[in-house]
mmCIF file of C-alpha atoms in Angstrom:
data_model
loop_
_atom_site.group_PDB
_atom_site.id
_atom_site.type_symbol
_atom_site.label_atom_id
_atom_site.label_comp_id
_atom_site.label_asym_id
_atom_site.label_seq_id
_atom_site.Cartn_x
_atom_site.Cartn_y
_atom_site.Cartn_z
ATOM 1 C CA MET Q 195 11.827 14.294 9.936
ATOM 2 C CA TYR Q 196 10.342 17.223 8.011
ATOM 3 C CA SER Q 197 7.485 19.630 8.600
ATOM 4 C CA SER Q 198 6.347 22.852 6.919
ATOM 5 C CA GLU Q 199 3.349 25.186 6.972
ATOM 6 C CA LEU Q 200 3.706 25.765 3.193
ATOM 7 C CA ASP Q 201 3.609 29.554 3.609
ATOM 8 C CA ASP Q 202 0.157 29.373 5.235
ATOM 9 C CA THR Q 203 -1.433 27.541 2.289
ATOM 10 C CA GLY Q 204 -1.486 24.114 3.916
ATOM 11 C CA ALA Q 205 0.869 21.755 5.686
ATOM 12 C CA VAL Q 206 3.264 18.901 5.001
ATOM 13 C CA ASN Q 207 4.816 16.429 7.403
ATOM 14 C CA CYS Q 208 7.138 13.491 6.839
ATOM 15 C CA SER Q 209 7.791 11.193 9.789
ATOM 16 C CA VAL Q 210 9.477 7.868 10.428
ATOM 17 C CA LYS Q 211 8.722 5.727 13.467
ATOM 18 C CA VAL Q 212 10.878 2.719 14.296
ATOM 19 C CA ARG Q 213 10.047 0.029 16.830
ATOM 20 C CA VAL Q 214 12.563 -2.684 17.682
ATOM 21 C CA MET Q 215 11.383 -5.596 19.815
ATOM 22 C CA PRO Q 216 13.137 -8.822 20.853
ATOM 23 C CA ARG Q 217 11.426 -10.888 18.130
ATOM 24 C CA CYS Q 218 10.915 -8.340 15.316
ATOM 25 C CA TRP Q 219 11.288 -4.779 14.080
ATOM 26 C CA TYR Q 220 8.769 -2.445 12.463
ATOM 27 C CA VAL Q 221 9.083 0.867 10.575
ATOM 28 C CA LEU Q 222 6.308 3.307 9.644
ATOM 29 C CA CYS Q 223 7.168 6.055 7.170
ATOM 30 C CA ARG Q 224 4.366 8.560 6.626
ATOM 31 C CA LEU Q 225 4.123 11.541 4.268
ATOM 32 C CA TRP Q 226 1.107 13.784 4.772
ATOM 33 C CA LEU Q 227 0.291 16.810 2.607
ATOM 34 C CA ARG Q 228 -2.654 19.201 2.744
ATOM 35 C CA VAL Q 229 -3.046 22.121 0.355
ATOM 36 C CA ASP Q 230 -5.918 24.117 1.841
ATOM 37 C CA GLY Q 231 -9.081 23.858 -0.241
ATOM 38 C CA ALA Q 232 -7.362 21.891 -3.011
ATOM 39 C CA LEU Q 233 -5.819 18.537 -2.049
ATOM 40 C CA VAL Q 234 -5.038 16.109 0.731
ATOM 41 C CA ARG Q 235 -2.508 13.283 0.293
ATOM 42 C CA LEU Q 236 -1.296 10.508 2.576
ATOM 43 C CA ARG Q 237 1.466 8.020 1.712
ATOM 44 C CA GLU Q 238 2.338 5.312 4.218
ATOM 45 C CA SER Q 239 4.966 2.579 4.038
ATOM 46 C CA ARG Q 240 5.121 -0.102 6.691
ATOM 47 C CA ILE Q 241 8.115 -2.430 6.866
ATOM 48 C CA PHE Q 242 8.221 -5.491 9.118
ATOM 49 C CA CYS Q 243 10.785 -8.217 9.766
ATOM 50 C CA SER Q 244 10.528 -11.101 12.204
ATOM 51 C CA ALA Q 245 13.574 -12.572 13.943
ATOM 52 C CA ASP Q 246 12.156 -16.016 13.108
ATOM 53 C CA ASP Q 247 12.677 -15.344 9.381
ATOM 54 C CA PRO Q 248 15.232 -12.514 9.007
ATOM 55 C CA LYS Q 249 15.578 -13.111 5.253
ATOM 56 C CA THR Q 250 11.964 -12.049 4.695
ATOM 57 C CA VAL Q 251 11.025 -8.391 4.962
ATOM 58 C CA VAL Q 252 7.380 -7.455 4.424
ATOM 59 C CA ARG Q 253 6.575 -4.024 2.998
ATOM 60 C CA GLU Q 254 3.102 -2.537 2.633
ATOM 61 C CA THR Q 255 2.552 0.821 0.960
ATOM 62 C CA THR Q 256 -0.737 2.728 0.768
ATOM 63 C CA TRP Q 257 -1.472 5.903 -1.159
ATOM 64 C CA HIS Q 258 -4.565 7.986 -0.439
ATOM 65 C CA GLU Q 259 -5.315 11.365 -1.956
ATOM 66 C CA GLY Q 260 -8.186 13.472 -3.088
ATOM 67 C CA THR Q 261 -9.549 16.843 -4.016
ATOM 68 C CA PRO Q 262 -12.694 18.139 -2.308
ATOM 69 C CA GLU Q 263 -14.747 16.907 -5.276
ATOM 70 C CA THR Q 264 -13.323 13.363 -5.377
ATOM 71 C CA LEU Q 265 -13.525 13.047 -1.598
ATOM 72 C CA ALA Q 266 -17.205 14.075 -1.606
ATOM 73 C CA LYS Q 267 -17.965 11.519 -4.349
ATOM 74 C CA ALA Q 268 -16.246 8.800 -2.299
ATOM 75 C CA GLY Q 269 -18.248 9.665 0.814
ATOM 76 C CA ALA Q 270 -15.336 11.155 2.764
ATOM 77 C CA PRO Q 271 -15.381 14.626 4.349
ATOM 78 C CA SER Q 272 -14.719 17.216 1.626
ATOM 79 C CA ASP Q 273 -13.573 20.131 3.818
ATOM 80 C CA VAL Q 274 -9.842 20.199 2.972
ATOM 81 C CA ARG Q 275 -8.702 22.896 5.411
ATOM 82 C CA GLY Q 276 -6.554 23.026 8.496
ATOM 83 C CA GLY Q 277 -7.578 23.550 12.080
ATOM 84 C CA ALA Q 278 -8.208 21.457 15.148
ATOM 85 C CA SER Q 279 -11.731 20.475 14.062
ATOM 86 C CA SER Q 280 -10.756 19.614 10.474
ATOM 87 C CA PRO Q 281 -10.979 15.948 9.428
ATOM 88 C CA TYR Q 282 -7.629 16.535 7.674
ATOM 89 C CA GLY Q 283 -5.931 18.593 10.406
ATOM 90 C CA ASP Q 284 -3.001 16.185 10.819
ATOM 91 C CA ALA Q 285 -1.719 12.843 9.528
ATOM 92 C CA ASP Q 286 -3.593 10.745 12.111
ATOM 93 C CA ALA Q 287 -6.912 12.512 11.458
ATOM 94 C CA THR Q 288 -6.368 12.178 7.703
ATOM 95 C CA ALA Q 289 -5.659 8.443 7.994
ATOM 96 C CA GLN Q 290 -8.882 8.014 9.944
ATOM 97 C CA ALA Q 291 -10.948 10.125 7.516
ATOM 98 C CA LEU Q 292 -9.540 8.380 4.442
ATOM 99 C CA GLY Q 293 -9.837 4.884 5.912
ATOM 100 C CA SER Q 294 -13.120 4.236 4.109
ATOM 101 C CA VAL Q 295 -11.919 5.640 0.773
ATOM 102 C CA ALA Q 296 -10.257 3.329 -1.735
ATOM 103 C CA PRO Q 297 -6.527 3.983 -2.131
ATOM 104 C CA ALA Q 298 -5.419 6.148 -5.050
ATOM 105 C CA ALA Q 299 -4.361 4.382 -8.238
ATOM 106 C CA VAL Q 300 -0.607 4.209 -8.575
#
């Protein structure tokens, strides 16, 4: 949906993926932000509805973020820069790197 290089100071990407199947539908909305050397943030919302119970829609939202200092304290990689080898180079890599870190307080 939206992507920017933030004038070479980081990157931001907002994406929505929709999957419709015969018995259910599923939506993943993901916002990923990296400010080089300062912050990484990942917000994900998952929405699911089964055809067996169309009146019930399940939504799960996770928020992860951190500065190099808070990431290092939590045991996650603290190198908040871009590049192919960076643990925070894109939204998928960030989700994997932050998987062991407790979600941010809302």
